[in-house]
Amino acid sequence: EKVARLNVHYTSQEWRGIRNIQKIRNDIVHRGGKLRDDEAVVDWMNKLTTLSRDYEGEIVLGNGFLSYVTHTFASYFKLIGDSIAASETRDSR
């Protein structure tokens, strides 16, 4: 980010989505699928129709969640690609 002078879009909706996806992944892998008490993640999760919790509090990935994940990452990579293109244009001047 600093060396390449790239905007890595850490304040973007896509980056926030990726951070939440990472937290869900970590809860599945390291906490046996139990969601931690993270109000921001719970709020985000409640907005998605493809992610829920069962009666025991375990995370349930619904139909379409993986499509959401790949779309989120693809959108973020586009932002990074746009930053690289802008940097190349700036550097060629």
PDB file of C-alpha atoms in Angstrom:
ATOM      1  CA  GLU A   1       0.000   0.000   0.000  1.00  0.00           C
ATOM      2  CA  LYS A   2       2.633   2.542   1.022  1.00  0.00           C
ATOM      3  CA  VAL A   3       5.491   1.383  -1.191  1.00  0.00           C
ATOM      4  CA  ALA A   4       3.325   0.986  -4.289  1.00  0.00           C
ATOM      5  CA  ARG A   5       1.267   4.059  -3.366  1.00  0.00           C
ATOM      6  CA  LEU A   6      -1.968   2.191  -3.984  1.00  0.00           C
ATOM      7  CA  ASN A   7      -5.387   2.875  -2.593  1.00  0.00           C
ATOM      8  CA  VAL A   8      -6.306  -0.522  -1.170  1.00  0.00           C
ATOM      9  CA  HIS A   9      -9.831   0.589  -0.288  1.00  0.00           C
ATOM     10  CA  TYR A  10      -9.851  -0.406   3.367  1.00  0.00           C
ATOM     11  CA  THR A  11     -12.940   1.746   3.911  1.00  0.00           C
ATOM     12  CA  SER A  12     -14.910   0.128   1.082  1.00  0.00           C
ATOM     13  CA  GLN A  13     -18.028  -1.967   1.512  1.00  0.00           C
ATOM     14  CA  GLU A  14     -16.209  -4.802  -0.256  1.00  0.00           C
ATOM     15  CA  TRP A  15     -13.351  -4.775   2.256  1.00  0.00           C
ATOM     16  CA  ARG A  16     -15.793  -4.741   5.189  1.00  0.00           C
ATOM     17  CA  GLY A  17     -17.545  -7.729   3.601  1.00  0.00           C
ATOM     18  CA  ILE A  18     -14.246  -9.577   3.251  1.00  0.00           C
ATOM     19  CA  ARG A  19     -13.376  -8.931   6.895  1.00  0.00           C
ATOM     20  CA  ASN A  20     -16.775 -10.296   7.960  1.00  0.00           C
ATOM     21  CA  ILE A  21     -16.366 -13.327   5.694  1.00  0.00           C
ATOM     22  CA  GLN A  22     -12.970 -13.962   7.325  1.00  0.00           C
ATOM     23  CA  LYS A  23     -14.516 -13.751  10.793  1.00  0.00           C
ATOM     24  CA  ILE A  24     -17.256 -16.224   9.830  1.00  0.00           C
ATOM     25  CA  ARG A  25     -14.632 -18.549   8.356  1.00  0.00           C
ATOM     26  CA  ASN A  26     -12.575 -18.350  11.545  1.00  0.00           C
ATOM     27  CA  ASP A  27     -15.627 -19.075  13.692  1.00  0.00           C
ATOM     28  CA  ILE A  28     -16.408 -22.138  11.596  1.00  0.00           C
ATOM     29  CA  VAL A  29     -12.832 -23.442  11.649  1.00  0.00           C
ATOM     30  CA  HIS A  30     -11.691 -22.473  15.142  1.00  0.00           C
ATOM     31  CA  ARG A  31     -14.900 -22.265  17.192  1.00  0.00           C
ATOM     32  CA  GLY A  32     -16.798 -25.282  15.907  1.00  0.00           C
ATOM     33  CA  GLY A  33     -19.197 -23.121  13.933  1.00  0.00           C
ATOM     34  CA  LYS A  34     -20.240 -21.047  16.937  1.00  0.00           C
ATOM     35  CA  LEU A  35     -20.552 -17.337  16.244  1.00  0.00           C
ATOM     36  CA  ARG A  36     -18.533 -15.113  18.561  1.00  0.00           C
ATOM     37  CA  ASP A  37     -20.192 -12.190  20.303  1.00  0.00           C
ATOM     38  CA  ASP A  38     -19.304  -9.551  17.703  1.00  0.00           C
ATOM     39  CA  GLU A  39     -22.172  -7.111  17.266  1.00  0.00           C
ATOM     40  CA  ALA A  40     -20.941  -5.857  13.887  1.00  0.00           C
ATOM     41  CA  VAL A  41     -20.736  -9.400  12.474  1.00  0.00           C
ATOM     42  CA  VAL A  42     -24.152 -10.313  13.882  1.00  0.00           C
ATOM     43  CA  ASP A  43     -25.678  -7.164  12.337  1.00  0.00           C
ATOM     44  CA  TRP A  44     -24.039  -7.954   8.982  1.00  0.00           C
ATOM     45  CA  MET A  45     -25.133 -11.578   9.208  1.00  0.00           C
ATOM     46  CA  ASN A  46     -28.736 -10.591   9.934  1.00  0.00           C
ATOM     47  CA  LYS A  47     -28.817  -8.572   6.700  1.00  0.00           C
ATOM     48  CA  LEU A  48     -27.897 -11.606   4.586  1.00  0.00           C
ATOM     49  CA  THR A  49     -30.501 -14.135   3.539  1.00  0.00           C
ATOM     50  CA  THR A  50     -27.771 -16.693   2.809  1.00  0.00           C
ATOM     51  CA  LEU A  51     -26.287 -16.857   6.296  1.00  0.00           C
ATOM     52  CA  SER A  52     -28.015 -17.744   9.552  1.00  0.00           C
ATOM     53  CA  ARG A  53     -27.694 -19.592  12.853  1.00  0.00           C
ATOM     54  CA  ASP A  54     -29.498 -22.724  13.910  1.00  0.00           C
ATOM     55  CA  TYR A  55     -31.247 -23.301  17.238  1.00  0.00           C
ATOM     56  CA  GLU A  56     -27.901 -24.228  18.850  1.00  0.00           C
ATOM     57  CA  GLY A  57     -26.255 -21.041  17.626  1.00  0.00           C
ATOM     58  CA  GLU A  58     -24.167 -22.691  14.931  1.00  0.00           C
ATOM     59  CA  ILE A  59     -23.508 -20.816  11.699  1.00  0.00           C
ATOM     60  CA  VAL A  60     -25.488 -22.106   8.730  1.00  0.00           C
ATOM     61  CA  LEU A  61     -24.315 -21.296   5.213  1.00  0.00           C
ATOM     62  CA  GLY A  62     -27.346 -21.109   2.979  1.00  0.00           C
ATOM     63  CA  ASN A  63     -27.796 -21.414  -0.764  1.00  0.00           C
ATOM     64  CA  GLY A  64     -26.032 -18.561  -2.475  1.00  0.00           C
ATOM     65  CA  PHE A  65     -23.560 -17.707   0.288  1.00  0.00           C
ATOM     66  CA  LEU A  66     -20.545 -18.894  -1.689  1.00  0.00           C
ATOM     67  CA  SER A  67     -21.760 -16.867  -4.677  1.00  0.00           C
ATOM     68  CA  TYR A  68     -21.922 -13.855  -2.369  1.00  0.00           C
ATOM     69  CA  VAL A  69     -18.358 -14.560  -1.208  1.00  0.00           C
ATOM     70  CA  THR A  70     -16.943 -14.868  -4.720  1.00  0.00           C
ATOM     71  CA  HIS A  71     -18.802 -11.748  -5.858  1.00  0.00           C
ATOM     72  CA  THR A  72     -17.466  -9.781  -2.874  1.00  0.00           C
ATOM     73  CA  PHE A  73     -13.878 -10.826  -3.557  1.00  0.00           C
ATOM     74  CA  ALA A  74     -14.226 -10.161  -7.298  1.00  0.00           C
ATOM     75  CA  SER A  75     -15.584  -6.676  -6.595  1.00  0.00           C
ATOM     76  CA  TYR A  76     -12.705  -5.957  -4.231  1.00  0.00           C
ATOM     77  CA  PHE A  77     -10.140  -7.227  -6.743  1.00  0.00           C
ATOM     78  CA  LYS A  78     -11.662  -4.876  -9.324  1.00  0.00           C
ATOM     79  CA  LEU A  79     -11.141  -1.969  -6.939  1.00  0.00           C
ATOM     80  CA  ILE A  80      -7.506  -3.004  -6.501  1.00  0.00           C
ATOM     81  CA  GLY A  81      -7.122  -3.391 -10.277  1.00  0.00           C
ATOM     82  CA  ASP A  82      -8.519   0.106 -10.757  1.00  0.00           C
ATOM     83  CA  SER A  83      -6.006   1.409  -8.202  1.00  0.00           C
ATOM     84  CA  ILE A  84      -3.157  -0.300 -10.054  1.00  0.00           C
ATOM     85  CA  ALA A  85      -4.314   1.171 -13.375  1.00  0.00           C
ATOM     86  CA  ALA A  86      -4.542   4.638 -11.817  1.00  0.00           C
ATOM     87  CA  SER A  87      -1.051   4.217 -10.357  1.00  0.00           C
ATOM     88  CA  GLU A  88       0.364   3.169 -13.724  1.00  0.00           C
ATOM     89  CA  THR A  89      -1.263   6.168 -15.390  1.00  0.00           C
ATOM     90  CA  ARG A  90       0.076   8.469 -12.683  1.00  0.00           C
ATOM     91  CA  ASP A  91       3.586   6.994 -12.917  1.00  0.00           C
ATOM     92  CA  SER A  92       3.736   7.239 -16.721  1.00  0.00           C
ATOM     93  CA  ARG A  93       3.280  11.015 -16.652  1.00  0.00           C
TER      94      ARG A  93
END
